[in-house]
mmCIF file of C-alpha atoms in Angstrom:
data_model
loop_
_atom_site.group_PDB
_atom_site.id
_atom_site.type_symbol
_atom_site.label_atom_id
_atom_site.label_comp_id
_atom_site.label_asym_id
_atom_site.label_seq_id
_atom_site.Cartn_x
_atom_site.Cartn_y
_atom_site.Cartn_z
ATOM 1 C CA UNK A 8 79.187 -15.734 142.494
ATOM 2 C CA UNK A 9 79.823 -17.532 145.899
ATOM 3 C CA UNK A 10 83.642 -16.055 145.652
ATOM 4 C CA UNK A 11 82.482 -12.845 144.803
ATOM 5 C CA UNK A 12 80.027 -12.594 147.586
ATOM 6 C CA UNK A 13 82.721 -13.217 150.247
ATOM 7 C CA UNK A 14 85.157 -10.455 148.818
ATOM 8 C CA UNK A 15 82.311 -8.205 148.706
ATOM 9 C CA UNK A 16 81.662 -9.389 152.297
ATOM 10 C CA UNK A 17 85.243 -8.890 153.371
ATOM 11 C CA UNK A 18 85.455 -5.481 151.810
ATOM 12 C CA UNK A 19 83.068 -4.211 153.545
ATOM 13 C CA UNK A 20 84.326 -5.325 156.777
ATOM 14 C CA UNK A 21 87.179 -3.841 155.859
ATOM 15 C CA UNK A 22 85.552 -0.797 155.097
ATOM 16 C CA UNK A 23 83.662 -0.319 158.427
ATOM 17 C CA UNK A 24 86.940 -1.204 160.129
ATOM 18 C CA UNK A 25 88.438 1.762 158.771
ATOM 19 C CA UNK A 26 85.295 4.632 159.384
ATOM 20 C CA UNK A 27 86.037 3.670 162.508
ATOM 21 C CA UNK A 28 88.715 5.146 163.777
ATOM 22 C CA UNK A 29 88.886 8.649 164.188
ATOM 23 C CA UNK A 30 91.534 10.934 163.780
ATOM 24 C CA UNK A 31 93.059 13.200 167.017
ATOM 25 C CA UNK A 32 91.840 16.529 165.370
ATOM 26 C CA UNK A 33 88.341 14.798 165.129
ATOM 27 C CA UNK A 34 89.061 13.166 168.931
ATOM 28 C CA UNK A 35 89.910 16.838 169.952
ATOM 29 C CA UNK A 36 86.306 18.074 167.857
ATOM 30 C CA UNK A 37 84.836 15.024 170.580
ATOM 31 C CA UNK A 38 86.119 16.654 173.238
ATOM 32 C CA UNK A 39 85.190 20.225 172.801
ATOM 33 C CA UNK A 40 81.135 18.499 172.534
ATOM 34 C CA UNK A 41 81.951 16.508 175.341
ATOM 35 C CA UNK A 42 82.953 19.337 177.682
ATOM 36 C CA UNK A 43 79.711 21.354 176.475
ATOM 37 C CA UNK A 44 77.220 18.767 177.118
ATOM 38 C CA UNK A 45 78.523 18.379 180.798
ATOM 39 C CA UNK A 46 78.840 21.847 181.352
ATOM 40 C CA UNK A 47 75.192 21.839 180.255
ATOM 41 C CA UNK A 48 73.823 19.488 182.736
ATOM 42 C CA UNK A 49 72.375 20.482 185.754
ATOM 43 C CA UNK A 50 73.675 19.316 189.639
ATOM 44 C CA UNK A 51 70.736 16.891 190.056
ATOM 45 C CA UNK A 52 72.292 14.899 186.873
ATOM 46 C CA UNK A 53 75.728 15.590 187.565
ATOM 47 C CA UNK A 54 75.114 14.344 191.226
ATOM 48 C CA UNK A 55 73.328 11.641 190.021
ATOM 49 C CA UNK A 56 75.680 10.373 187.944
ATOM 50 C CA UNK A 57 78.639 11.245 189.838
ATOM 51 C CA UNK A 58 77.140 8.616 192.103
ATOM 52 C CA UNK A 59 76.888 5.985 189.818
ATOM 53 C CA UNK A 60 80.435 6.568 188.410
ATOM 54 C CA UNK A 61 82.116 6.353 192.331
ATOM 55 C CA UNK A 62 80.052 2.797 192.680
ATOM 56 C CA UNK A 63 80.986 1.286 189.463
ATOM 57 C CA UNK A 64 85.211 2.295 190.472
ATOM 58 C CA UNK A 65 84.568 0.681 193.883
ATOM 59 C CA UNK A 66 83.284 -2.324 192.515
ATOM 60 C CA UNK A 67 85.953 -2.357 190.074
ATOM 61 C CA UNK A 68 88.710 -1.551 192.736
ATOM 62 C CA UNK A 69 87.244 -4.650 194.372
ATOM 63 C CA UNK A 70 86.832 -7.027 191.917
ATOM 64 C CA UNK A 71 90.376 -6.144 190.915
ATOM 65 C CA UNK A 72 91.762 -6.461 194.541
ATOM 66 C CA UNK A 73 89.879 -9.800 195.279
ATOM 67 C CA UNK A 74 91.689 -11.328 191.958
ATOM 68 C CA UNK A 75 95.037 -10.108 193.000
ATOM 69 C CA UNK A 76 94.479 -11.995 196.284
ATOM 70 C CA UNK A 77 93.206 -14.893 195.392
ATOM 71 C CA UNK A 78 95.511 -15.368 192.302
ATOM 72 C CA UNK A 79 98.494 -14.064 194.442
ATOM 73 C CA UNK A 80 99.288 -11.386 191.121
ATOM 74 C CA UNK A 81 98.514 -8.023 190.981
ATOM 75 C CA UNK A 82 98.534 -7.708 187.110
ATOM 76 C CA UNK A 83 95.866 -9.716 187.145
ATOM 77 C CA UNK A 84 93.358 -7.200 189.187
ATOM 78 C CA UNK A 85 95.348 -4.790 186.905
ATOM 79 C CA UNK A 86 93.682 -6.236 184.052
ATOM 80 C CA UNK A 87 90.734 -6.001 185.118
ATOM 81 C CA UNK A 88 90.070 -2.740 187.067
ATOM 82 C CA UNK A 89 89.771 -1.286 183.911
ATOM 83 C CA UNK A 90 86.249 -2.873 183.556
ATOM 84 C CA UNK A 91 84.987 -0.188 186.307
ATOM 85 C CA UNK A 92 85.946 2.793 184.217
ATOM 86 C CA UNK A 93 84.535 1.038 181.122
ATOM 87 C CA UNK A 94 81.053 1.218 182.978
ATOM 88 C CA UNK A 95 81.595 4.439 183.671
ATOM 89 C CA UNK A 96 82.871 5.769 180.382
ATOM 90 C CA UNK A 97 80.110 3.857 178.063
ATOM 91 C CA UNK A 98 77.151 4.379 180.270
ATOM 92 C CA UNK A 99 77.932 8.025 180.500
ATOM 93 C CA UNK A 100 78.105 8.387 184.455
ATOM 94 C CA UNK A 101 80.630 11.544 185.468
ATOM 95 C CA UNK A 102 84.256 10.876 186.587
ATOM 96 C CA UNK A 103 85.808 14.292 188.107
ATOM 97 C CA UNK A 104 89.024 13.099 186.442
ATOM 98 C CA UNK A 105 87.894 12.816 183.418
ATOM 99 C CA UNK A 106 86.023 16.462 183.825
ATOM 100 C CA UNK A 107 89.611 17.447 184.958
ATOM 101 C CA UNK A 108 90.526 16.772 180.949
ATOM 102 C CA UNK A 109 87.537 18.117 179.111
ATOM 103 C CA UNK A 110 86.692 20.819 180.190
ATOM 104 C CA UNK A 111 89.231 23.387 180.536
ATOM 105 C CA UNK A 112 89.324 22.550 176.802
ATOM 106 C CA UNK A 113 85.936 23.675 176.354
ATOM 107 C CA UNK A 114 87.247 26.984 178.259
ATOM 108 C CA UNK A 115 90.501 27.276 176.266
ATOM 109 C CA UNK A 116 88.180 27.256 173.280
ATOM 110 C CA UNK A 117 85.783 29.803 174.726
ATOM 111 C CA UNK A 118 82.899 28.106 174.115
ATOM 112 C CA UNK A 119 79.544 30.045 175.667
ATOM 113 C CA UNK A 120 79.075 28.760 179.840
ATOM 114 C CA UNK A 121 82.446 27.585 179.889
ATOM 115 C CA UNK A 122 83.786 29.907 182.329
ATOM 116 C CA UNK A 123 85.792 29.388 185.597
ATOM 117 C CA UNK A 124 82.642 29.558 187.603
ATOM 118 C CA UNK A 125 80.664 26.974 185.422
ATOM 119 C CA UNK A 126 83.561 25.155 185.543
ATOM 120 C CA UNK A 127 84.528 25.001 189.571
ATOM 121 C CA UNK A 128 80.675 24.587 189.930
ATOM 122 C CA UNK A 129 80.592 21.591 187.759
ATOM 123 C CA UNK A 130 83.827 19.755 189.395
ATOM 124 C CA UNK A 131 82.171 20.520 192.894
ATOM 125 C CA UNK A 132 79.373 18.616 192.132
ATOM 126 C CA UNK A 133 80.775 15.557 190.411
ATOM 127 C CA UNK A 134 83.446 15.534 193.065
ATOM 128 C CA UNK A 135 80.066 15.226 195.332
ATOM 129 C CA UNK A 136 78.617 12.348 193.431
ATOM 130 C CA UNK A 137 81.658 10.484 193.145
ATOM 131 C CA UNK A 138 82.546 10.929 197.429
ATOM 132 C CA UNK A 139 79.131 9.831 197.938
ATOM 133 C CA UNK A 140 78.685 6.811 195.594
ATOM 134 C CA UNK A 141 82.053 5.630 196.391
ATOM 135 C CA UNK A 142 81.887 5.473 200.040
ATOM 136 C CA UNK A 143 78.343 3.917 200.107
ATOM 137 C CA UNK A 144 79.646 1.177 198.069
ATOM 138 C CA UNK A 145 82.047 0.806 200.721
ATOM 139 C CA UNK A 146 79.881 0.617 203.568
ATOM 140 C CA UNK A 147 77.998 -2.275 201.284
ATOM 141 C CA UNK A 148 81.380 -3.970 200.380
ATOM 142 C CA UNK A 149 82.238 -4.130 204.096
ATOM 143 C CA UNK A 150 79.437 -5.381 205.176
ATOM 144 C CA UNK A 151 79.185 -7.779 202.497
ATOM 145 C CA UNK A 152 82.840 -9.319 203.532
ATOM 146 C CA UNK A 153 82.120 -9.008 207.016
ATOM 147 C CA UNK A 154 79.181 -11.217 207.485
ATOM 148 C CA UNK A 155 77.738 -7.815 208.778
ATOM 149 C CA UNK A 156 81.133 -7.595 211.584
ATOM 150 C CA UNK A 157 80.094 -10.637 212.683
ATOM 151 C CA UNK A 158 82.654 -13.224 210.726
ATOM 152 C CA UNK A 159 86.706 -12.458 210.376
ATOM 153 C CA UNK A 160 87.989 -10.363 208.242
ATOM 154 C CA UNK A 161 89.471 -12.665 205.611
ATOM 155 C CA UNK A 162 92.496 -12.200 203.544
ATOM 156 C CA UNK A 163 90.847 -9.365 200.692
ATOM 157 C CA UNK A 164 90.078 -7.606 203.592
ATOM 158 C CA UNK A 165 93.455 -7.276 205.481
ATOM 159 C CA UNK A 166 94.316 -6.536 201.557
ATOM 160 C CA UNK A 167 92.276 -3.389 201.813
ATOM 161 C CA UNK A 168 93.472 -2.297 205.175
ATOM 162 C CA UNK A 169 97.144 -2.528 204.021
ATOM 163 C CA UNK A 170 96.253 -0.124 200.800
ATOM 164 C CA UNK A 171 94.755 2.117 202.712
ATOM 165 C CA UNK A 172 97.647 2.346 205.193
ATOM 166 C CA UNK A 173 99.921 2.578 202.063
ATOM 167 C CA UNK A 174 98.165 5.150 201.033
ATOM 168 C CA UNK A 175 97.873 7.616 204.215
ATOM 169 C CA UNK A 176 100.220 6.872 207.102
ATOM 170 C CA UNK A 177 103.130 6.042 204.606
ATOM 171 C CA UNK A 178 102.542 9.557 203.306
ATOM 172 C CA UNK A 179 102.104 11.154 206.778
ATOM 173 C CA UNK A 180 105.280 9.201 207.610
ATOM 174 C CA UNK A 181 107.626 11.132 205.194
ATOM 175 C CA UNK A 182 106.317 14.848 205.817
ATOM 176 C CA UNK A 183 106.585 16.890 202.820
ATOM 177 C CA UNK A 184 108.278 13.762 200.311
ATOM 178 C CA UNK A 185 104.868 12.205 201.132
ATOM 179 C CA UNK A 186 102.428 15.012 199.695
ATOM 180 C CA UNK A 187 105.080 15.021 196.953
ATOM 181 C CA UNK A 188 105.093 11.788 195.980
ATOM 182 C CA UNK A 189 100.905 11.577 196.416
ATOM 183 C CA UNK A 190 100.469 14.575 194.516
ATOM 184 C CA UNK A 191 103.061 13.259 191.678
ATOM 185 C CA UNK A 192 101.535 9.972 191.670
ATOM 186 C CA UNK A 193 98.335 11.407 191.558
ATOM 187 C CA UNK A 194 99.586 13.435 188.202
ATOM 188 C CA UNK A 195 100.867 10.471 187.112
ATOM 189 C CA UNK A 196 97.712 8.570 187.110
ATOM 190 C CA UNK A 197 95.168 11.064 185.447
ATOM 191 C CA UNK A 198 98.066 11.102 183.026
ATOM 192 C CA UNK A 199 96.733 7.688 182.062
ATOM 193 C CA UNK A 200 93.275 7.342 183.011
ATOM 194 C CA UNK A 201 92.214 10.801 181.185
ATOM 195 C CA UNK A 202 94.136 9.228 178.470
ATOM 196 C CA UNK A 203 91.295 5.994 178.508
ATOM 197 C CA UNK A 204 88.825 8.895 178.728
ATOM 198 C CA UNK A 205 90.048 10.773 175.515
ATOM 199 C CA UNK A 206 90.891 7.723 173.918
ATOM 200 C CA UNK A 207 87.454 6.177 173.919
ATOM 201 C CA UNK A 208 86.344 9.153 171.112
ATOM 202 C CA UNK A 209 89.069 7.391 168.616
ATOM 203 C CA UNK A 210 86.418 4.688 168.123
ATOM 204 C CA UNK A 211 82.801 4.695 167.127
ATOM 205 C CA UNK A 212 82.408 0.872 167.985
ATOM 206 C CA UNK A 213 81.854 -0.333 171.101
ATOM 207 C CA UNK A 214 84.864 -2.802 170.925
ATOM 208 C CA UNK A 215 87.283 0.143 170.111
ATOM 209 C CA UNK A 216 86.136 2.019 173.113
ATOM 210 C CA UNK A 217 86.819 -1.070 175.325
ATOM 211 C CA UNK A 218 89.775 -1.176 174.090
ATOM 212 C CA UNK A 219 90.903 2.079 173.789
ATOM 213 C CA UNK A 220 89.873 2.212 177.302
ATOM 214 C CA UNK A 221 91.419 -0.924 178.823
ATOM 215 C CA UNK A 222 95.021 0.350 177.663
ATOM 216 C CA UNK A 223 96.007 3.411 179.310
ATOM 217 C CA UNK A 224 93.647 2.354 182.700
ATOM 218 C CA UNK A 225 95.324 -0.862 182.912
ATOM 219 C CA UNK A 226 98.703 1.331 183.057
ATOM 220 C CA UNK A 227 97.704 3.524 185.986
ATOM 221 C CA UNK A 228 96.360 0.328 188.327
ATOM 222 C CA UNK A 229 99.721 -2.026 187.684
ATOM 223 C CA UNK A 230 102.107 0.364 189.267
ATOM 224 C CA UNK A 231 100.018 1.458 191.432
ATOM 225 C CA UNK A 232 99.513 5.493 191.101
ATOM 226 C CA UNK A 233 97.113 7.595 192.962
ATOM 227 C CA UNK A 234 93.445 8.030 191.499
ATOM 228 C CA UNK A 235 90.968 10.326 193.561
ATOM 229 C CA UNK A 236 87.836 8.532 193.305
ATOM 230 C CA UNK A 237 89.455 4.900 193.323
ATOM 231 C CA UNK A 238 90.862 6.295 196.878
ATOM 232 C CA UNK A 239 87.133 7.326 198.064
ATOM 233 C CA UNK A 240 86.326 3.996 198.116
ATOM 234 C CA UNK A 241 89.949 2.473 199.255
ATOM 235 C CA UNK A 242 90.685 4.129 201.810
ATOM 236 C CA UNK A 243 86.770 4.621 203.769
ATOM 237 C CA UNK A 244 87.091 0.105 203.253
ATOM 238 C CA UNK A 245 89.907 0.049 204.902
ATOM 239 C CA UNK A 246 88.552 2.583 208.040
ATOM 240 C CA UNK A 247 85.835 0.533 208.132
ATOM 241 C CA UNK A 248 87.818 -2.946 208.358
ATOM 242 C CA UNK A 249 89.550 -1.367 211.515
ATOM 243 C CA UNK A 250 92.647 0.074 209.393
ATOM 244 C CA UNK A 251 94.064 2.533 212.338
ATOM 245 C CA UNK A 252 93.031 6.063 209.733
ATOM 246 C CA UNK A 253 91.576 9.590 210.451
ATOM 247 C CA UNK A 254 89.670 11.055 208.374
ATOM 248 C CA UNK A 255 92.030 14.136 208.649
ATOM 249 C CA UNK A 256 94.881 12.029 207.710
ATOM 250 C CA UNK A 257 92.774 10.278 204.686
ATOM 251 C CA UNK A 258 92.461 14.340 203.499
ATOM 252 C CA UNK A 259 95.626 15.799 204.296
ATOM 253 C CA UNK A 260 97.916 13.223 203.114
ATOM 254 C CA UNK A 261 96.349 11.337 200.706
ATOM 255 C CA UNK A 262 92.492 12.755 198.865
ATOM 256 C CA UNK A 263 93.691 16.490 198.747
ATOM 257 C CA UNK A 264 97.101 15.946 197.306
ATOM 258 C CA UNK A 265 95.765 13.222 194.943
ATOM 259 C CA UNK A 266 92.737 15.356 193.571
ATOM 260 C CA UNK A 267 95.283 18.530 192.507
ATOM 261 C CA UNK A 268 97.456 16.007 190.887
ATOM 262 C CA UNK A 269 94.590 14.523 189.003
ATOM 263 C CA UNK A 270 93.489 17.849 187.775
ATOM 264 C CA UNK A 271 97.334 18.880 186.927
ATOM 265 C CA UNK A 272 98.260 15.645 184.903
ATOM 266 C CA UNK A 273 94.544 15.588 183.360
ATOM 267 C CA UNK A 274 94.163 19.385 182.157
ATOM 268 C CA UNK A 275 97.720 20.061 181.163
ATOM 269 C CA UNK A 276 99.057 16.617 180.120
ATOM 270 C CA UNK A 277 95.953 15.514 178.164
ATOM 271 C CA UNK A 278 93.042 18.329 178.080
ATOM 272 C CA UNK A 279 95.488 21.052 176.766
ATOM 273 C CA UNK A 280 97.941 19.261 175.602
ATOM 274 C CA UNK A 281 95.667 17.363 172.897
ATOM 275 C CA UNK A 282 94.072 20.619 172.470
ATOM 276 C CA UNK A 283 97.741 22.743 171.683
ATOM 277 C CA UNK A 284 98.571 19.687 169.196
ATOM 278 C CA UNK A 285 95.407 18.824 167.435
ATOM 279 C CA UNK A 286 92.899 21.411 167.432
ATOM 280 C CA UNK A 287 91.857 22.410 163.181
ATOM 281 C CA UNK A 288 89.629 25.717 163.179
ATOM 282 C CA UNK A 289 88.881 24.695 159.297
ATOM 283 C CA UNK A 290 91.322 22.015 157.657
ATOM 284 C CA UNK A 291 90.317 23.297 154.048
ATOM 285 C CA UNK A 292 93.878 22.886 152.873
ATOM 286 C CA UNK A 293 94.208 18.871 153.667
ATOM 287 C CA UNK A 294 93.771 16.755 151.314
ATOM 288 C CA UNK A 295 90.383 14.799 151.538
ATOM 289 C CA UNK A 296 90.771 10.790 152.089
ATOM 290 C CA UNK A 297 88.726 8.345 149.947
ATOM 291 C CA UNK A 298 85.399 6.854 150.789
ATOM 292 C CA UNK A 299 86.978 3.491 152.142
ATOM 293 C CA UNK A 300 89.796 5.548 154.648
ATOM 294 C CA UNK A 301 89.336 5.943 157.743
ATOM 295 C CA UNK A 302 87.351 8.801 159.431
ATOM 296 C CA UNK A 303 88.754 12.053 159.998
ATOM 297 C CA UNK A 304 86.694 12.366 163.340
ATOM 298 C CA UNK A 305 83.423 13.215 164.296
ATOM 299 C CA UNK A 306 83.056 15.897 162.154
ATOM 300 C CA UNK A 307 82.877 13.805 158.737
ATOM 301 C CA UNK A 308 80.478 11.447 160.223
ATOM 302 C CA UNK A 309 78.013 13.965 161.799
ATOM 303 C CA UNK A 310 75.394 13.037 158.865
ATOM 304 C CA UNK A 311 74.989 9.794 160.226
ATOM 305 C CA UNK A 312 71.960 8.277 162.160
ATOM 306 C CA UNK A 313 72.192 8.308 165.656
ATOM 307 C CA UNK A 314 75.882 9.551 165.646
ATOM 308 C CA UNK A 315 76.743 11.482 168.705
ATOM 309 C CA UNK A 316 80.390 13.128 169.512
ATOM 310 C CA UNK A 317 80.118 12.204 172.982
ATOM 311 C CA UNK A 318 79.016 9.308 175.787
#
């Protein structure tokens, strides 16, 4: 009986191992309900929570460039930045780039308020929160390593200056190759990190979405692309460390750029692009898996208690 209540024991784990996963049509299904619900919240939320999602990249951007100092390797900040988005993702703040993904689906799909007004409105006030919570975290980061401005800036800090030269004057340096390459990296990056976004609705456990987060986040940081709320708070640290910046050239060369490649790599290269491949109107004709398969997406377990296709 003993042996036979471990099997049944395993199987099970097996089992729930399996309803786990979802499949892309259902991750698209995730997406379209994902792009509705934050198309239906108003600006005080979205502000709100904008704000919260620019402070918990900051203190991931720090965290992550404090290790890579002090451990004298960048992959190991690389590995883990991605605990910043996490926070985001899970707790449901609102990342533009991620809003750069979802919802032109929901407007490709024609759901109801999902129109280029609701849209623009909705990425102008995230964009808001995320300025806003980023840079305050900043101004408490710097005066945090600082003593206040009244200690040295140590080695993190001269860290931060150099990224946020790296990522202005080296742009303003080389014209129009620089706006290129910031606009290229910046497509580059939302590439990835609307990939973490999208990949999160794979998983109904909270250990899949960590993972299926960490992955394609922990791409974009180790070499070193261009992400636009990341920069918020990178590049005001480094202005306020004494960095020689303008705020003009922080815009011009590096926020501007970066933000239209962020929406470019996350609306066509993920957004649309899962949408073209994966969107089922009615899959009537496949053939329906077993109990003990995995899930074919949020659809098949909408019957469940306290099930919800998004964050």
């Amino acid at each position: 009986m003993t042996r036979m209540a471990g099997n049944l024991e395993e199987w099970t784990a097996n089992k729930e191992d399996a309803m786990d996963y979802v499949k892309p049509y259902g991750v698209v299904d995730s997406m379209l309900a994902g792009g509705a619900l934050k198309l239906s919240l108003p600006p005080r939320q979205l502000m709100l929570r904008g704000m919260l999602a620019g402070a918990y990249l900051g203190i991931g951007t720090s965290m992550a460039v404090t290790a890579a100092v002090e451990t004298g390797y960048w992959i190991v900040g690389s590995l883990l930045f991605p605990f910043g988005l996490a926070l985001a993702i899970l707790l449901g703040a609102e990342i533009i780039t991620g809003s750069f993904a979802l919802l032109p689906v929901a407007a490709a799909d024609g759901q109801q308020n999902a129109g280029l007004r609701q849209v623009f409105a909705n990425w102008s006030w995230v964009f808001l929160g995320n300025l806003l919570g980023s840079t305050a975290y900043a101004g408490l980061f710097a005066i945090a390593l600082t003593t206040a401005g009244d200690a040295q800036i140590n080695a993190v800090g001269i860290k931060l200056m150099a990224i946020a030269e790296a990522k202005t004057n080296y742009y303003a340096s080389h014209g129009a190759s620089g706006l290129l390459a910031a606009f290229t990296k910046g497509m580059l990056c939302n590439w990835m990190v609307s990939l973490a976004v999208v990949a999160a609705y794979m998983s109904t456990s909270f250990s899949g979405k960590i993972l299926a987060i960490w992955g394609p986040t922990l791409l974009f940081f180790s070499q070193g692309f261009e992400h636009a709320v990341v920069n918020m708070f990178l590049i005001p640290i480094g202005m306020l460390l004494g960095a020689p910046i303008t705020v003009s050239t922080w815009w011009l060369w590096n926020q501007i750029p970066v933000t239209l490649g962020n929406l470019v790599g996350g609306m066509l290269f993920t957004g649309l692009a899962m949408y073209a491949a994966h969107r089922v109107v009615a899959p009537v004709s496949a053939p329906q898996p077993q109990a003990t398969m995995a899930s074919d997406g949020a659809a098949a377990r909408a019957d469940r208690p306290g099930y919800s296709p998004s964050f």
